Coordinates of C-alpha atoms and ligand atoms in Angstrom, one line a residue:
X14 CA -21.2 -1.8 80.5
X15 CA -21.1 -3.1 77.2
X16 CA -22.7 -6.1 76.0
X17 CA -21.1 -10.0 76.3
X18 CA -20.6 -12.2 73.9
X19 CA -20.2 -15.9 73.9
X20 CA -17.1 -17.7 72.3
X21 CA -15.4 -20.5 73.0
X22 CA -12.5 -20.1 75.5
X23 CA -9.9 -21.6 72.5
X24 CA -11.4 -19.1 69.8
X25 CA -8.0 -18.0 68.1
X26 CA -8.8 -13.7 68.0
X27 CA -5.7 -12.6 66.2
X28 CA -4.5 -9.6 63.6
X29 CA -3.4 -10.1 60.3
X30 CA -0.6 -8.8 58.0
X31 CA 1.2 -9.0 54.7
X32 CA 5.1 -8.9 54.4
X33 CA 4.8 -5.9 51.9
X34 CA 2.5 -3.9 53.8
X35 CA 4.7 -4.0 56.8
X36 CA 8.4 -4.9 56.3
X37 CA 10.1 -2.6 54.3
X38 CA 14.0 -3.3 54.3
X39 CA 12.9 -4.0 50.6
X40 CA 17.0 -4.2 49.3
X41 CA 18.2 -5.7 53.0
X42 CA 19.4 -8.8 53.3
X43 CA 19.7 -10.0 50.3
X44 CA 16.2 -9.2 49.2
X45 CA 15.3 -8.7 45.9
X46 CA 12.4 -6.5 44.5
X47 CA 8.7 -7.8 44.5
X48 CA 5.6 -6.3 42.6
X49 CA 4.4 -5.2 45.1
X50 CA 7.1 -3.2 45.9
X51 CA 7.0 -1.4 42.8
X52 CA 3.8 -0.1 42.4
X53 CA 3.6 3.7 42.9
X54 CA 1.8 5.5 45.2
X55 CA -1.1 7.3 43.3
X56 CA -2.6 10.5 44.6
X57 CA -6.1 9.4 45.0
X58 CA -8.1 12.2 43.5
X59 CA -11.5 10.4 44.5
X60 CA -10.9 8.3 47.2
X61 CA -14.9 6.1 46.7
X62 CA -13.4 5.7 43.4
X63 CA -9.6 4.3 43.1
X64 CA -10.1 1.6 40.7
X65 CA -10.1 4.7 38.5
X66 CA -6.4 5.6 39.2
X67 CA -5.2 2.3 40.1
X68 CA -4.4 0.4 36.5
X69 CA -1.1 -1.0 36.9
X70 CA 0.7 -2.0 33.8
X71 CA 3.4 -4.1 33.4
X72 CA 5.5 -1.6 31.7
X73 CA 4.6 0.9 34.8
X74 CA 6.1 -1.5 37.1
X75 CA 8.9 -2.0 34.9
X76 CA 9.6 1.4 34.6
X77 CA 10.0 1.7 38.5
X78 CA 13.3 -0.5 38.8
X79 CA 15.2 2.5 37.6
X80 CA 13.5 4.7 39.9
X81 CA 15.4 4.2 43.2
X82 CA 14.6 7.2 44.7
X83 CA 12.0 5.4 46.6
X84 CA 9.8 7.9 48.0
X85 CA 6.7 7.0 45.7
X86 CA 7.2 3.6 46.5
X87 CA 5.5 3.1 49.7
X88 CA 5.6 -1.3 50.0
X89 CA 9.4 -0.8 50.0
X90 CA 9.3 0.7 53.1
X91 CA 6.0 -0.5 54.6
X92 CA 5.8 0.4 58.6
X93 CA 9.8 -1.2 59.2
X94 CA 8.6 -4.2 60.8
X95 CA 11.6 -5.3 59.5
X96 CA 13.8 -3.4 62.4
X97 CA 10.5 -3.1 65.2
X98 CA 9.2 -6.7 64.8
X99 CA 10.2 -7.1 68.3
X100 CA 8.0 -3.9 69.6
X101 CA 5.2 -5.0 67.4
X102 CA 4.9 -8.3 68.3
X103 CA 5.1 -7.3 71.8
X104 CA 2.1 -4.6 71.6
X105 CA 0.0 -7.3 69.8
X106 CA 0.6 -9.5 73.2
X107 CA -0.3 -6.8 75.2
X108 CA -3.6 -6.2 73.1
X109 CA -4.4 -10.0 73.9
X110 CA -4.2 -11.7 70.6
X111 CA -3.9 -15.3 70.4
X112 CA -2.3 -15.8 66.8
X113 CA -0.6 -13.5 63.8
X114 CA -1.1 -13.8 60.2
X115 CA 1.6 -13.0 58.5
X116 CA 3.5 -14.1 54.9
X117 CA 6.9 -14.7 53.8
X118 CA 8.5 -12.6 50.9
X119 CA 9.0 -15.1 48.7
X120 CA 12.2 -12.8 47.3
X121 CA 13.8 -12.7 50.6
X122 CA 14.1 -16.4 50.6
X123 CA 14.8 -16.7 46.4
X124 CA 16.0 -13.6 45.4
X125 CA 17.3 -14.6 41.9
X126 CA 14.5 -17.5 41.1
X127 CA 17.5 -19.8 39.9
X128 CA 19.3 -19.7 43.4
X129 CA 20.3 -23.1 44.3
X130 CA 19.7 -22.7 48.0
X131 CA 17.6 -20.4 49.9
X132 CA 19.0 -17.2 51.0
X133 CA 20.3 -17.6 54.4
X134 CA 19.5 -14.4 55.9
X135 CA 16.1 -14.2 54.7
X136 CA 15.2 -17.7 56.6
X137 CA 17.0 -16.3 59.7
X138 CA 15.3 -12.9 59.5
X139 CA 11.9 -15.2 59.7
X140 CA 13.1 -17.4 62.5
X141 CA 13.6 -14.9 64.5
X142 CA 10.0 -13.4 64.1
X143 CA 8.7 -17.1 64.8
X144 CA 11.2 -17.2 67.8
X145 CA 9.5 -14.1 69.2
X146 CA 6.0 -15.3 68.3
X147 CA 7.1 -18.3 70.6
X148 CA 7.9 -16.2 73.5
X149 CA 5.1 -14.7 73.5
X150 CA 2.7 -17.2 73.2
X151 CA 1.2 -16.3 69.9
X152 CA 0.3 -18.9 67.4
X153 CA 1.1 -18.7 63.7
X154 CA -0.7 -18.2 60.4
X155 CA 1.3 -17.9 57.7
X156 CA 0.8 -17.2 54.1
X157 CA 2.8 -18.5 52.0
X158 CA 2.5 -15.9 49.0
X159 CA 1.0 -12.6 49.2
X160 CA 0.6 -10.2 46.5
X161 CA 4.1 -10.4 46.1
X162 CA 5.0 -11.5 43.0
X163 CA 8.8 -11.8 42.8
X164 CA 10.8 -8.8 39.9
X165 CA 12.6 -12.1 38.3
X166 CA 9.1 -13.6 37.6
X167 CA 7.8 -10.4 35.9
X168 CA 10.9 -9.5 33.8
X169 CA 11.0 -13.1 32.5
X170 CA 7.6 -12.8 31.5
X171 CA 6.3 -15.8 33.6
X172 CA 3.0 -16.5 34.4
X173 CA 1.3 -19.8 36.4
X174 CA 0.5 -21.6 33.5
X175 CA 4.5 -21.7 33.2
X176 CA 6.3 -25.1 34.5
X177 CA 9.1 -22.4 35.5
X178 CA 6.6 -20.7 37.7
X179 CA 4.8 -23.3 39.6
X180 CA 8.2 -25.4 40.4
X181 CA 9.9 -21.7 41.5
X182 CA 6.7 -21.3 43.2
X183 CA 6.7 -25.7 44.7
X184 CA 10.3 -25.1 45.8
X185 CA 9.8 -21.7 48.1
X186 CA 6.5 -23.3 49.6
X187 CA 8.4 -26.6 50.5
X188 CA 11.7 -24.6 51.7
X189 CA 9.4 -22.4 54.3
X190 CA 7.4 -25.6 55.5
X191 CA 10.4 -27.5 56.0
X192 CA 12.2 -24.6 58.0
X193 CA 9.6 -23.5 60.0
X194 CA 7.0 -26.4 60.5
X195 CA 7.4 -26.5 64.0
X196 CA 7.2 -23.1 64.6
X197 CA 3.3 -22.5 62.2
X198 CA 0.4 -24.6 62.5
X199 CA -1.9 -23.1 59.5
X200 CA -0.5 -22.3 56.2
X201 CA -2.5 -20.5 53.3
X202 CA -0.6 -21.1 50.3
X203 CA -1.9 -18.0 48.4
X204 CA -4.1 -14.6 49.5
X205 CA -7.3 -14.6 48.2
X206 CA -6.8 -16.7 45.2
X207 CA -9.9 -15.5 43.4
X208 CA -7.7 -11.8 43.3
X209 CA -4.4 -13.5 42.5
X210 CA -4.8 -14.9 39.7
X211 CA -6.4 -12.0 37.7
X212 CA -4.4 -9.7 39.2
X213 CA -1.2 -11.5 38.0
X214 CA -2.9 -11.7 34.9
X215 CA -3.7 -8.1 35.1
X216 CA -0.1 -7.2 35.0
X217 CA 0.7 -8.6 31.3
X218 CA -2.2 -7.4 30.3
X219 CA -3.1 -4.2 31.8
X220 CA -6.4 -3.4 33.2
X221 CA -9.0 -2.0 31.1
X222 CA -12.4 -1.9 32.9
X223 CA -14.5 -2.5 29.8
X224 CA -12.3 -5.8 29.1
X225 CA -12.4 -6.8 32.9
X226 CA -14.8 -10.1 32.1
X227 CA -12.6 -10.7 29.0
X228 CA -9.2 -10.8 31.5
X229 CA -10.8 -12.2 34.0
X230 CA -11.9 -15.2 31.5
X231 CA -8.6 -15.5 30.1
X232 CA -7.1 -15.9 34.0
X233 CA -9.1 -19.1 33.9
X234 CA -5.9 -21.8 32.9
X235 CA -3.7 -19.6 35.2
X236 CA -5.8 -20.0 38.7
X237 CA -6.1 -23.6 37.4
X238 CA -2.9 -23.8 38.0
X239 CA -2.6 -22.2 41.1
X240 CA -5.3 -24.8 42.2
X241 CA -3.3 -27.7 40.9
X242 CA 0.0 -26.1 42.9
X243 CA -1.9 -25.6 45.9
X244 CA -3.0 -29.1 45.9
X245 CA 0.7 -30.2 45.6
X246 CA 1.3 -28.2 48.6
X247 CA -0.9 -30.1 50.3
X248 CA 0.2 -33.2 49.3
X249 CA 3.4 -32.5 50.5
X250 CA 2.7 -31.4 54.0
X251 CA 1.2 -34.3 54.7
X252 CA 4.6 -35.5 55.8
X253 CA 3.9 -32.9 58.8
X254 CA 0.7 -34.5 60.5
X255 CA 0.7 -30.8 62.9
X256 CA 0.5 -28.2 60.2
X257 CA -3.0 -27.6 58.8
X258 CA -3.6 -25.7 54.8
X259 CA -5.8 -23.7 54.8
X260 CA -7.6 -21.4 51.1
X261 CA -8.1 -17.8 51.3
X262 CA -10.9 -16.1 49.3
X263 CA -11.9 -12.6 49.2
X264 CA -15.3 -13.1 50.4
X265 CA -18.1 -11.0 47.5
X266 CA -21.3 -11.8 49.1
X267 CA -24.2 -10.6 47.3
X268 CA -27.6 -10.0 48.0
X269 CA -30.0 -9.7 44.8
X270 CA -31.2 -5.8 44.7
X271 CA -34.9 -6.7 45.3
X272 CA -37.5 -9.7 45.0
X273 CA -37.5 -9.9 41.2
X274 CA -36.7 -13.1 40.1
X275 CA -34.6 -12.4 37.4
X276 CA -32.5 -10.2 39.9
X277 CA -31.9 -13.7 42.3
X278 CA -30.8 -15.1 39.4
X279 CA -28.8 -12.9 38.3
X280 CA -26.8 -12.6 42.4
X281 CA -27.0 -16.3 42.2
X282 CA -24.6 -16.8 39.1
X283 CA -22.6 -13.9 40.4
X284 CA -22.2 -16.0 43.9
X285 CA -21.7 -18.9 42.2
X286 CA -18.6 -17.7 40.0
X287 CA -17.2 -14.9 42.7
X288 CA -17.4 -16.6 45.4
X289 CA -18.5 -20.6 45.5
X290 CA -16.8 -21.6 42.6
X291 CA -13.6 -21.1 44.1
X292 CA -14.4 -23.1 47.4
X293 CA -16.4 -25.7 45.8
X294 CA -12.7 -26.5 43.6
X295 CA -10.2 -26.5 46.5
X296 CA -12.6 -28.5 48.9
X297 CA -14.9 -30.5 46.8
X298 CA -11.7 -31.2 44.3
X299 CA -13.6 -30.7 41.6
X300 CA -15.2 -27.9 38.7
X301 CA -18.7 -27.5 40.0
X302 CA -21.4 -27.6 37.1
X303 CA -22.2 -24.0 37.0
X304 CA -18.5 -23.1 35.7
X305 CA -18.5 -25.7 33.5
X306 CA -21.4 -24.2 31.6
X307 CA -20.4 -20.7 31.6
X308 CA -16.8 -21.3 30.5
X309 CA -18.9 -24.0 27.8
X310 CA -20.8 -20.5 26.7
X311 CA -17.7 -18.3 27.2
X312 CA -15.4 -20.4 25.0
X313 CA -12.6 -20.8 27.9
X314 CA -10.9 -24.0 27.3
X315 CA -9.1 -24.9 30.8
X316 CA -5.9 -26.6 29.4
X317 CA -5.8 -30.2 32.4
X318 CA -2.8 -32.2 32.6
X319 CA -3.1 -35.9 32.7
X320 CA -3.6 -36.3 36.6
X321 CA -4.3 -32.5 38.2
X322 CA -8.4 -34.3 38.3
X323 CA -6.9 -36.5 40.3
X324 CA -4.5 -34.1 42.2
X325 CA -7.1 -32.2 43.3
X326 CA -9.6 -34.8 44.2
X327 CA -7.3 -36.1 46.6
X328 CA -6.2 -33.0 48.2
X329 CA -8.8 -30.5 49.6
X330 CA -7.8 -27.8 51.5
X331 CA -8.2 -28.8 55.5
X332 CA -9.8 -25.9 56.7
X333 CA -11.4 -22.2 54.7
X334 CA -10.6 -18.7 55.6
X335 CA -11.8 -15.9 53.9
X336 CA -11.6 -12.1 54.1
X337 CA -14.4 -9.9 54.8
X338 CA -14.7 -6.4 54.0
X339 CA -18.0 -5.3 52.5
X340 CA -20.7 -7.0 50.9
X341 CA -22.4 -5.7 47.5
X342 CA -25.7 -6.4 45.4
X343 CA -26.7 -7.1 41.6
X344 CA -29.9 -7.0 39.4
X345 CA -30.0 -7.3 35.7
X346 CA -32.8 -4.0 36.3
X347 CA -30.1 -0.9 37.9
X348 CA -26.4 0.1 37.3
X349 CA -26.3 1.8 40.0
X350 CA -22.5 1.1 41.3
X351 CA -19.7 1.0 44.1
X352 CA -16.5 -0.5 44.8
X353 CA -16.1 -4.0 45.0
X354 CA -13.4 -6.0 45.8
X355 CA -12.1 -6.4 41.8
X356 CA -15.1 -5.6 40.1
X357 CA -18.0 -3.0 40.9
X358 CA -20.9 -4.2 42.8
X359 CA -25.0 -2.3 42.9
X360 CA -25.6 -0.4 45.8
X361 CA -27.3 -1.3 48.8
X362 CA -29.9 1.3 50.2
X363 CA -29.6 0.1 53.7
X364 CA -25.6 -0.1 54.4
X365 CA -23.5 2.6 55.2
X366 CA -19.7 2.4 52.6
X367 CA -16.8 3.6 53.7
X368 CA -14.6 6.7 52.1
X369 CA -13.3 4.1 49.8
X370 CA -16.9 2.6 48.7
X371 CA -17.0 -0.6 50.7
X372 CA -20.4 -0.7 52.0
X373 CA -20.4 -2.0 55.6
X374 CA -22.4 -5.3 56.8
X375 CA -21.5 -7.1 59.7
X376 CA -24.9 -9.2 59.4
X377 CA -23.1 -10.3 55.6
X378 CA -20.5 -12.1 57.8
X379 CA -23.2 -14.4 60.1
X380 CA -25.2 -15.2 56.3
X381 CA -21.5 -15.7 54.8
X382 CA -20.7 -17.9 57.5
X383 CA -23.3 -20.0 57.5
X384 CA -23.5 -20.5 53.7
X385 CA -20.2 -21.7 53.9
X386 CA -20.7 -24.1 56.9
X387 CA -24.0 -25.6 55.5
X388 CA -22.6 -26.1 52.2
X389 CA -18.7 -27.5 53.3
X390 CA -18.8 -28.6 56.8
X391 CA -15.0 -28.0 57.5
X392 CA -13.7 -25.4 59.5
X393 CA -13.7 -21.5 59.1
X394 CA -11.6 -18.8 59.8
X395 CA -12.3 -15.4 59.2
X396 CA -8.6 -14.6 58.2
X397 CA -9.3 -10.5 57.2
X398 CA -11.6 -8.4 58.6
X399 CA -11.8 -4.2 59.2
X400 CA -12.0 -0.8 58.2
X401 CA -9.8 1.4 56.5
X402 CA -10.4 5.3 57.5
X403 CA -8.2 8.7 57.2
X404 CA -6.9 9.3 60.7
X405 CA -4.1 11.6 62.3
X406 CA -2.9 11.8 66.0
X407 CA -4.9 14.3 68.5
X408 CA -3.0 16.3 70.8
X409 CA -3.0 13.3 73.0
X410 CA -1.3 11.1 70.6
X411 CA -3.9 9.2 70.5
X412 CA -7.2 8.3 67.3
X413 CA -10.5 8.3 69.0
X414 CA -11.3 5.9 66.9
X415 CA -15.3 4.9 67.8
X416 CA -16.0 4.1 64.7
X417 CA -13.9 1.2 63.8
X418 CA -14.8 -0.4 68.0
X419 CA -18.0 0.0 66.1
X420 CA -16.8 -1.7 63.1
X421 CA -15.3 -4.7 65.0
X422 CA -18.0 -4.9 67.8
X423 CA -20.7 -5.3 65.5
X424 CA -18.9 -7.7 62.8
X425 CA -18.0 -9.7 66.3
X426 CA -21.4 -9.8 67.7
X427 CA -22.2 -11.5 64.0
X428 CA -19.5 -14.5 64.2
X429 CA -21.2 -15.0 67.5
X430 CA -24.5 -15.5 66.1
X431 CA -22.9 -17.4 63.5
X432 CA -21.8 -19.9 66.3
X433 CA -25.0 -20.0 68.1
X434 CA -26.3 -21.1 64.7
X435 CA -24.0 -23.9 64.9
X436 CA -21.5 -22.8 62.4
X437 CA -17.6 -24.1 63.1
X438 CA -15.6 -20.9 63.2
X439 CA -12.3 -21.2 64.7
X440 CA -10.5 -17.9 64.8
X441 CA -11.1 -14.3 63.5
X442 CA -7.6 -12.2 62.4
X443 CA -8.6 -8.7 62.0
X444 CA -7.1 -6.4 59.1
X445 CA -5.0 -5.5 61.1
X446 CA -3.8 -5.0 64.5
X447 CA -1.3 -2.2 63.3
X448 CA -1.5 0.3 60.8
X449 CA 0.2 -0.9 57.2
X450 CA 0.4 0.5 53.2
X451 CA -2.6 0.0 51.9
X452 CA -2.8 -3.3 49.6
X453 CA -4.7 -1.6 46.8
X454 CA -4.0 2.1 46.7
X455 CA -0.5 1.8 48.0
X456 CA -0.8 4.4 50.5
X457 CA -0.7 4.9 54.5
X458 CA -3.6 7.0 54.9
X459 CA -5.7 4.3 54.4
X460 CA -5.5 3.1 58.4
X461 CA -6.5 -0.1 59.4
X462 CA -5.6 -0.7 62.6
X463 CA -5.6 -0.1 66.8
X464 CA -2.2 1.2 66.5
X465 CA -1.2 4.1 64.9
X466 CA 2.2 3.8 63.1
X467 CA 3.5 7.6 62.5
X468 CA 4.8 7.4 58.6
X469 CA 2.6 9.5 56.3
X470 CA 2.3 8.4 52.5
X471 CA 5.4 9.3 51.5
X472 CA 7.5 7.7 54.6
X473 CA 8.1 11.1 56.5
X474 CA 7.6 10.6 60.1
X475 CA 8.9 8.8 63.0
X476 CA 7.9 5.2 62.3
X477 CA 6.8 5.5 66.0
X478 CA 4.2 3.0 67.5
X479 CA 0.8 5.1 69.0
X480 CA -2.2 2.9 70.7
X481 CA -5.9 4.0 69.3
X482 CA -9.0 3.7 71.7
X483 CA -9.9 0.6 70.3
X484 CA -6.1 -0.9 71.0
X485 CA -7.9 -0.8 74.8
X486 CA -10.9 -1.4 74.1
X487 CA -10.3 -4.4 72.4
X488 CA -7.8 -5.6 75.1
X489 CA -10.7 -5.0 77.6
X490 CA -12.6 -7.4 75.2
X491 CA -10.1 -10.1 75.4
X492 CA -10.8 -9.5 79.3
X493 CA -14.2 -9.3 79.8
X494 CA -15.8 -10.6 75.9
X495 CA -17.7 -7.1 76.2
X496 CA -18.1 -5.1 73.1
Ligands
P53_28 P1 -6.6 -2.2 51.0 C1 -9.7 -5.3 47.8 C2 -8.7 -4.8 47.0 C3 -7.4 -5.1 47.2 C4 -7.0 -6.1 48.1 O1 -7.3 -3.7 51.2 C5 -8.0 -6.6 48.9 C6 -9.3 -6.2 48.8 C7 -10.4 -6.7 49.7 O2 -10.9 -8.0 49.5 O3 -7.6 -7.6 49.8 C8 -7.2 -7.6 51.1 O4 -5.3 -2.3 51.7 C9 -5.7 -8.0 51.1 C10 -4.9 -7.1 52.0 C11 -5.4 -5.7 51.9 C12 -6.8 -5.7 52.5 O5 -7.6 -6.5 51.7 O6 -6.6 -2.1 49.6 O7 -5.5 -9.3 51.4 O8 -3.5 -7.3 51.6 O9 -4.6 -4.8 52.6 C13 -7.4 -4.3 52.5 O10 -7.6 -1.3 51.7

């Protein structure tokens, strides 16, 4: 007997997704190529250190347009949810889920970026995934734009602080909300904005780690803009009273390393610009102090147009969702490093990281939680969550997986707490109910999720569906709220 947990009978428990990581069919349909779709798949030589191998130039992705041959392009071909949404969507029933995150590629609706009407095909292909959604009872969450910046924008050498961009950008998001309005209730219009906009940036510029505060500064005037977009967004769906929009940030809680007070001041600036920063702009409508003075010190100039103050005042996002992998710590007094989420983070002696670096801390998720309610007092969602782990199939076909029913258990038993402590949390989509290509290191060994999917890093393999131990044990959670 396992123990119970309390949640509120509505809770939404869900699984989360990303069109690249899962759809493949990356030339069907119309479709045109996305970013995404054409970064390479790196042999990971150190796997606690891939930022090491992961420095994606423009000219790299570039380069891979000639390159049809495919194989090393793993986001073209994702896990063919393309051709098995039907199964999938099915299993994720079964499991007991209660709503599916998922985005739209934005190339399958505009696949030239000067079309004069949306592609046909690509809305249809997405009706029929909300269709089946319908008849199966599971709610939507859709984000608008994931990672997946379209070929056209990158060849013409656009960026967000480009009119060309944002109205490209205005028209897709107002084209999927008129189609499918009825069908999705919460809409994010970017994934984890505080990644997006420097690694857009990233991609003109390339990545060099020494420069990263330098890029990261000059990314400043472009998440402005995404700011200023999303706020048009959600101006406009305001003539939808039923749909909610919602901001993703990729949560970077922090703890200082020790007691030292130059160390909590030191995690305290770092929470303010990683983290807070980004909420206190898209639901206070405003550029908190802090910012102000560091981009005063840093020289950053943030280039407003006559009425985005204004734009943004009046439109806040109407709910927060963040993802939560890992938390990290600083000190001015050790240099002592792991991976962070897009920047390196000090060590914690008490967590446990994963093969990849993230250091595991499911109590990070009930402090998260409640710094976010007590400072905002709108609803959460906790729209990524998991663990990431090198698995193959026993003789059984099945992945004793313990470990991540260990992972989910204990970050579950936190949200818990988090609502005893009176904190408004709505729903929790895991990363992710089915295997998918790993975001950053563009590879399917990285396994997320409670099915297995049988493709191997270079798409050999059946594509075939297999359920892990914690596919059942979560469904017996659904049943019984016993982790
Ligand atoms: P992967 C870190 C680095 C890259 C993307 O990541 C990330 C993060 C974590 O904050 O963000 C999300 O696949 C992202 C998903 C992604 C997931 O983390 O690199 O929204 O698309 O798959 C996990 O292990």
């Amino acid at each position: 007997m396992g123990k119970k947990l309390e949640f509120p009978k509505e809770f939404l428990w869900g699984g989360a997704t990303a069109a690249n990581q899962i759809e493949g069919a990356y030339d069907i349909g119309g479709k045109t190529l996305s970013a995404a779709e054409m970064t390479p798949y790196i042999e990971l030589m150190d796997r606690s250190n891939p930022s090491e191998t992961r420095k994606i130039t423009k000219e790299i992705l570039l380069e891979s347009i000639d390159n049809k041959e495919g194989k090393h392009y793993p986001k073209r071909y994702g896990i063919d949810f393309y051709h098995r949404y039907k199964e999938d969507i099915k299993l994720f029933k079964e499991a007991g889920l209660k709503i599916f995150r998922m985005s739209i590629s934005w190339t399958r609706i505009f696949p030239n970026g000067n079309d004069k009407t949306p592609n046909k095909k690509g809305l249809d292909f997405y009706k029929c995934v909300f269709e089946e959604c319908k008849k199966q009872n599971l709610e939507v969450m859709v984000t608008i734009n994931h990672f997946d910046l379209p070929l056209w924008a990158i060849e013409k050498n656009l960026s967000w602080t480009d009119k060309e961009m944002q109205e490209n950008y205005l028209l897709y998001a107002k084209t999927v909300i008129d189609e499918f309005n009825e069908y999705v209730k919460y809409w994010l219009p970017f994934n984890e904005i505080n990644l997006y906009a420097f690694t857009s940036k990233m991609l003109n510029d390339g990545l060099d780690e020494k420069n990263i505060m330098k890029t990261i500064i000059s990314s400043y005037n472009d998440l402005h803009k995404l700011f200023v977009t999303q706020a048009k967004v959600i101006e406009y769906s305001k003539k939808y009273p039923n749909i909610k929009i919602g901001s993703m940030v990729a949560d970077s809680t922090s703890y200082s390393l020790d007691c030292n007070p130059l160390n909590v001041i030191e995690n305290q600036k770092m929470e303010h610009m990683k983290k807070f920063f980004y909420h206190d702009v898209m639901v206070r409508g405003e550029y908190p102090g802090y910012a102000l003075r560091l981009f005063n010190e840093l020289g950053v100039k943030i280039d407003k147009e006559d009425g985005d103050d204004i734009l943004l005042k009046n439109n806040p996002v109407q709910f927060i969702t963040f993802s939560y992998y890992m938390s990290g710590t600083h000190s001015v007094t050790s240099d002592e490093k792991t991976e962070g989420n897009f920047m390196k983070v000090g060590k914690n002696p008490f967590l446990k990281a994963t093969e990849w670096g993230w250091q595991i801390d499911p109590i990070g998720l009930r402090y998260v939680l409640n710094q976010l309610w007590d400072r905002y007092q709108i609803p959460l969602f906790v729209s990524e969550n998991g663990i990431g782990v090198l698995e193959t199939l026993n003789e059984n076909n099945t992945v004793e997986d313990d470990y991540r029913i260990e992972y989910l258990g204990k970050h579950f038993e936190q949200i818990s707490e988090a609502i005893k402590d009176g904190v408004n949390v709505f729903g929790y989509t895991m990363w992710t109910p089915i295997d998918v290509v790993s975001a950053g290191t563009s590879e399917m060994s990285k396994r997320y999720g409670m099915i297995f999917v049988d493709y191997d890093d270079y798409h050999n393999g059946t594509g075939n569906r297999y359920l892990k131990k914690s596919y059942k044990w979560f469904k017996n959670f659904m049943e019984t709220s016993e982790i």
